[in-house]
Amino acid sequence: MSKTYDVTEKLILGVDMFLKTIFNTQKARRPSPGVDLEEIELSEEDRRDIAGLMRVNHTGEVCAQALYDGQAFVAEKQEIRESLIKAAEEEQDHLAWCYERLDQLSAAPSVLNPFFYLSSFAVGALAGKFGDTLSLGFVEATEAQVVKHLEDHLDRIPEEDLKSRAILGQMVEDEAKHGDHAIEMGGQEFPEFVKKGMSLLSKIMTETTYRV
Ligand SMILES: [Fe+2]
Ligand SMILES: [Fe+2]
């Protein structure tokens, strides 16, 4: 296979992934953890708050998808590329579950998702350019950040909202596993100051997408 074809093929896959993520046509491989749990009657205030949090989580998953796709796009070793693609597939479950929950809460995903996808893809590709070790370290740092967010949200979502809580609970488990796996694959843990910078960026994301 020629190099040019390889790049073209990657570009086609990249565009396909972007469109599927933005238009929410990604299919979950596992059923939503909340599927068999009872739906409760929520006050309008709670419904809006939970919808805002689920919108943030959905965009977080759009970013995760794009980061993995960006990193896989430039990964040096085939083995690393495949592992990034596999992790991105697991994120598709999270995307689909959050989308479904937003719909159940009569809410829509963020209109800013195309912007967050493209900027995260660029950040992922940039991290990937620094080599596989740093790129995998970046995965660990990102996943640690996501786990922190999810735990904050679990503190805010009422105990009675079993459906949302089950989704976030499973996501915490999966994200922690992704982070550990990245370190096992040879990722280098990021210095604290880089993690601080990343948390600032994610603060911008969470504050905008809670509303729109
Ligand atoms: Fe995820
Ligand atoms: Fe993850």
CSV table of N, CA, C and O in Angstrom, one decimal, residues 2 8 22 24 51 56-57 59-60 69-70 74 84 88 97 124-125 133 139 141 152 158 172 180 199 206:
chain,number,residue,atom,x,y,z
A,2,SER,N,0.6,2.2,-0.9
A,2,SER,CA,1.5,3.4,-1.0
A,2,SER,C,1.2,4.3,0.2
A,2,SER,O,0.1,4.3,0.7
A,8,THR,N,-4.6,9.2,2.6
A,8,THR,CA,-6.0,9.4,2.1
A,8,THR,C,-7.0,8.6,2.9
A,8,THR,O,-8.1,9.1,3.3
A,22,ILE,N,-20.4,14.4,15.3
A,22,ILE,CA,-21.2,15.7,15.4
A,22,ILE,C,-22.7,15.4,15.2
A,22,ILE,O,-23.5,16.0,15.8
A,24,ASN,N,-24.2,12.7,15.9
A,24,ASN,CA,-24.7,11.7,16.8
A,24,ASN,C,-25.2,10.4,16.2
A,24,ASN,O,-26.3,9.9,16.6
A,51,ALA,N,-29.7,18.1,32.9
A,51,ALA,CA,-29.5,18.2,31.4
A,51,ALA,C,-28.2,19.0,31.1
A,51,ALA,O,-27.4,18.6,30.2
A,56,VAL,N,-22.6,18.8,29.3
A,56,VAL,CA,-21.1,18.9,29.5
A,56,VAL,C,-20.4,17.6,29.3
A,56,VAL,O,-19.4,17.5,28.6
A,57,ASN,N,-21.0,16.5,29.9
A,57,ASN,CA,-20.4,15.2,29.7
A,57,ASN,C,-20.4,14.7,28.3
A,57,ASN,O,-19.4,14.1,27.8
A,59,THR,N,-20.3,16.6,25.6
A,59,THR,CA,-19.2,17.4,24.9
A,59,THR,C,-17.8,16.8,25.3
A,59,THR,O,-16.9,16.7,24.5
A,60,GLY,N,-17.7,16.4,26.6
A,60,GLY,CA,-16.4,15.8,27.1
A,60,GLY,C,-16.1,14.6,26.2
A,60,GLY,O,-15.0,14.3,25.9
A,69,ASP,N,-8.8,10.4,18.1
A,69,ASP,CA,-8.7,10.4,16.7
A,69,ASP,C,-7.5,11.1,16.2
A,69,ASP,O,-6.7,10.7,15.3
A,70,GLY,N,-7.2,12.3,16.8
A,70,GLY,CA,-6.1,13.1,16.5
A,70,GLY,C,-4.8,12.4,16.8
A,70,GLY,O,-3.9,12.4,16.0
A,74,VAL,N,-1.7,10.5,14.0
A,74,VAL,CA,-0.2,10.8,13.8
A,74,VAL,C,0.6,9.7,14.6
A,74,VAL,O,1.9,9.8,14.6
A,84,LEU,N,-5.3,3.2,20.5
A,84,LEU,CA,-6.0,4.5,20.6
A,84,LEU,C,-7.4,4.4,19.9
A,84,LEU,O,-8.4,4.9,20.4
A,88,ALA,N,-11.0,4.8,21.6
A,88,ALA,CA,-12.0,5.7,21.0
A,88,ALA,C,-13.4,5.0,20.8
A,88,ALA,O,-14.4,5.5,21.0
A,97,TRP,N,-24.6,7.0,25.1
A,97,TRP,CA,-25.4,7.0,26.4
A,97,TRP,C,-25.7,8.4,26.8
A,97,TRP,O,-26.9,8.6,27.2
A,124,GLY,N,-4.9,16.8,20.1
A,124,GLY,CA,-4.5,15.3,20.1
A,124,GLY,C,-3.4,15.1,19.1
A,124,GLY,O,-2.4,14.4,19.4
A,125,ALA,N,-3.5,15.7,17.9
A,125,ALA,CA,-2.5,15.4,16.8
A,125,ALA,C,-1.2,16.1,17.3
A,125,ALA,O,-0.1,15.5,17.0
A,133,THR,N,5.2,8.2,23.7
A,133,THR,CA,5.3,8.3,25.2
A,133,THR,C,4.6,9.4,25.8
A,133,THR,O,3.8,9.3,26.7
A,139,VAL,N,-3.0,11.0,27.3
A,139,VAL,CA,-4.3,10.3,27.5
A,139,VAL,C,-4.5,10.1,29.0
A,139,VAL,O,-5.6,10.4,29.5
A,141,ALA,N,-3.5,11.9,31.5
A,141,ALA,CA,-3.8,13.2,32.1
A,141,ALA,C,-5.2,13.6,31.8
A,141,ALA,O,-6.0,14.1,32.7
A,152,ASP,N,-17.5,15.0,40.4
A,152,ASP,CA,-18.1,16.2,40.8
A,152,ASP,C,-19.6,16.2,40.4
A,152,ASP,O,-20.5,16.5,41.2
A,158,PRO,N,-29.1,14.4,41.9
A,158,PRO,CA,-29.8,13.8,43.0
A,158,PRO,C,-29.8,12.2,43.0
A,158,PRO,O,-29.8,11.6,41.9
A,172,VAL,N,-17.0,6.5,34.9
A,172,VAL,CA,-15.9,6.7,35.8
A,172,VAL,C,-15.0,5.4,35.7
A,172,VAL,O,-13.8,5.5,35.6
A,180,ASP,N,-5.2,4.0,33.1
A,180,ASP,CA,-4.2,3.0,33.6
A,180,ASP,C,-3.6,2.3,32.4
A,180,ASP,O,-2.4,2.1,32.3
A,199,SER,N,-6.7,21.7,33.1
A,199,SER,CA,-7.9,21.8,33.8
A,199,SER,C,-8.5,23.2,33.6
A,199,SER,O,-9.7,23.4,33.6
A,206,THR,N,-16.5,23.3,30.2
A,206,THR,CA,-17.7,23.0,31.1
A,206,THR,C,-18.6,24.2,31.3
A,206,THR,O,-19.8,24.1,31.3
